[in-house]
Amino acid sequence: LGFYEFPLGVIMIFLAYKGMKDYRYLALGWIVHTVYDLLHHYYGNPIIPMAPASSAGCAICDPILAVWLYFNAPSVFRLFQARRSHVV
C-alpha cells in the first residue's frame, strides 16, 4: 500500500495513547487495523508472503479482539470459572 501505510502509524499511536484510559479506543484501533488488512488482501501484498490469505485471516480475527476490548476486556478466565461453578 506504500505511502498509505504511514497514516496507519499515526492513527494507531493516537488510538493507543487514548486507549490507556479507555479500552474503546483500542477497539477502534483494531477496527482500523481490520480495514488495512482488507486493503492489503484486495489491493496490496499479503502480510505473510507465502500465505496469500494471511491478510484475510487477520481481518477475521481483529474484529473479535475489537469486540472484547469494547466491553472493557473482561477476563476470559472468570467467564470459564463462572460457567464451572454453575455446572456443579
mmCIF file of C-alpha atoms in Angstrom:
data_model
loop_
_atom_site.group_PDB
_atom_site.id
_atom_site.type_symbol
_atom_site.label_atom_id
_atom_site.label_comp_id
_atom_site.label_asym_id
_atom_site.label_seq_id
_atom_site.Cartn_x
_atom_site.Cartn_y
_atom_site.Cartn_z
ATOM 1 C CA LEU A 1 0.000 0.000 0.000
ATOM 2 C CA GLY A 2 3.055 2.197 0.038
ATOM 3 C CA PHE A 3 2.542 5.715 1.322
ATOM 4 C CA TYR A 4 -0.858 4.847 2.768
ATOM 5 C CA GLU A 5 0.853 2.756 5.459
ATOM 6 C CA PHE A 6 2.193 5.911 7.140
ATOM 7 C CA PRO A 7 -1.183 7.318 8.262
ATOM 8 C CA LEU A 8 -1.890 3.976 9.939
ATOM 9 C CA GLY A 9 1.074 4.501 12.257
ATOM 10 C CA VAL A 10 -0.078 7.979 13.253
ATOM 11 C CA ILE A 11 -3.670 6.862 13.778
ATOM 12 C CA MET A 12 -2.629 3.818 15.816
ATOM 13 C CA ILE A 13 -0.286 5.810 18.060
ATOM 14 C CA PHE A 14 -3.100 8.265 18.810
ATOM 15 C CA LEU A 15 -5.603 5.476 19.495
ATOM 16 C CA ALA A 16 -3.096 3.582 21.657
ATOM 17 C CA TYR A 17 -2.452 6.704 23.716
ATOM 18 C CA LYS A 18 -6.168 7.340 24.213
ATOM 19 C CA GLY A 19 -6.647 3.630 24.860
ATOM 20 C CA MET A 20 -4.588 3.834 28.041
ATOM 21 C CA LYS A 21 -7.658 5.398 29.672
ATOM 22 C CA ASP A 22 -10.484 3.855 27.654
ATOM 23 C CA TYR A 23 -10.458 0.423 26.024
ATOM 24 C CA ARG A 24 -12.912 1.591 23.374
ATOM 25 C CA TYR A 25 -10.100 3.483 21.643
ATOM 26 C CA LEU A 26 -8.129 0.242 21.464
ATOM 27 C CA ALA A 27 -11.210 -1.428 19.995
ATOM 28 C CA LEU A 28 -11.373 1.303 17.372
ATOM 29 C CA GLY A 29 -7.692 0.716 16.641
ATOM 30 C CA TRP A 30 -8.394 -2.945 15.912
ATOM 31 C CA ILE A 31 -11.243 -1.941 13.570
ATOM 32 C CA VAL A 32 -8.900 0.456 11.734
ATOM 33 C CA HIS A 33 -6.355 -2.383 11.533
ATOM 34 C CA THR A 34 -9.053 -4.628 10.060
ATOM 35 C CA VAL A 35 -9.691 -2.076 7.309
ATOM 36 C CA TYR A 36 -5.981 -2.049 6.476
ATOM 37 C CA ASP A 37 -5.935 -5.858 6.463
ATOM 38 C CA LEU A 38 -8.764 -5.887 3.939
ATOM 39 C CA LEU A 39 -6.972 -3.304 1.800
ATOM 40 C CA HIS A 40 -3.877 -5.495 1.885
ATOM 41 C CA HIS A 41 -5.923 -8.527 0.908
ATOM 42 C CA TYR A 42 -7.648 -6.881 -2.055
ATOM 43 C CA TYR A 43 -5.142 -4.272 -3.260
ATOM 44 C CA GLY A 44 -1.735 -4.922 -1.745
ATOM 45 C CA ASN A 45 0.507 -7.745 -0.746
ATOM 46 C CA PRO A 46 -0.432 -10.307 1.897
ATOM 47 C CA ILE A 47 1.019 -9.879 5.384
ATOM 48 C CA ILE A 48 2.850 -13.208 5.085
ATOM 49 C CA PRO A 49 4.141 -13.584 1.501
ATOM 50 C CA MET A 50 3.889 -17.407 1.404
ATOM 51 C CA ALA A 51 0.303 -17.349 2.730
ATOM 52 C CA PRO A 52 -1.863 -15.431 0.241
ATOM 53 C CA ALA A 53 -4.911 -15.377 2.551
ATOM 54 C CA SER A 54 -2.995 -14.175 5.635
ATOM 55 C CA SER A 55 -4.427 -10.660 5.444
ATOM 56 C CA ALA A 56 -7.963 -12.010 5.192
ATOM 57 C CA GLY A 57 -7.348 -14.288 8.175
ATOM 58 C CA CYS A 58 -6.104 -11.348 10.200
ATOM 59 C CA ALA A 59 -9.190 -9.362 9.162
ATOM 60 C CA ILE A 60 -11.376 -12.134 10.583
ATOM 61 C CA CYS A 61 -9.607 -12.245 13.954
ATOM 62 C CA ASP A 62 -9.194 -8.499 14.545
ATOM 63 C CA PRO A 63 -12.912 -7.647 14.990
ATOM 64 C CA ILE A 64 -13.151 -10.348 17.664
ATOM 65 C CA LEU A 65 -10.461 -8.544 19.631
ATOM 66 C CA ALA A 66 -12.236 -5.242 18.991
ATOM 67 C CA VAL A 67 -15.497 -6.535 20.472
ATOM 68 C CA TRP A 68 -13.647 -7.917 23.504
ATOM 69 C CA LEU A 69 -11.912 -4.573 24.083
ATOM 70 C CA TYR A 70 -15.122 -2.615 23.519
ATOM 71 C CA PHE A 71 -16.591 -4.425 26.531
ATOM 72 C CA ASN A 72 -13.554 -3.413 28.637
ATOM 73 C CA ALA A 73 -11.632 -6.649 28.065
ATOM 74 C CA PRO A 74 -13.395 -8.903 30.567
ATOM 75 C CA SER A 75 -11.343 -11.742 31.985
ATOM 76 C CA VAL A 76 -11.814 -14.907 29.963
ATOM 77 C CA PHE A 77 -10.710 -16.943 32.995
ATOM 78 C CA ARG A 78 -13.539 -15.523 35.106
ATOM 79 C CA LEU A 79 -16.016 -16.440 32.394
ATOM 80 C CA PHE A 80 -14.863 -20.064 32.492
ATOM 81 C CA GLN A 81 -14.871 -20.081 36.319
ATOM 82 C CA ALA A 82 -18.422 -18.755 36.375
ATOM 83 C CA ARG A 83 -19.557 -21.477 33.974
ATOM 84 C CA ARG A 84 -17.806 -24.150 36.005
ATOM 85 C CA SER A 85 -19.452 -23.022 39.248
ATOM 86 C CA HIS A 86 -22.933 -23.188 37.645
ATOM 87 C CA VAL A 87 -22.339 -26.715 36.403
ATOM 88 C CA VAL A 88 -21.555 -28.087 39.878
#
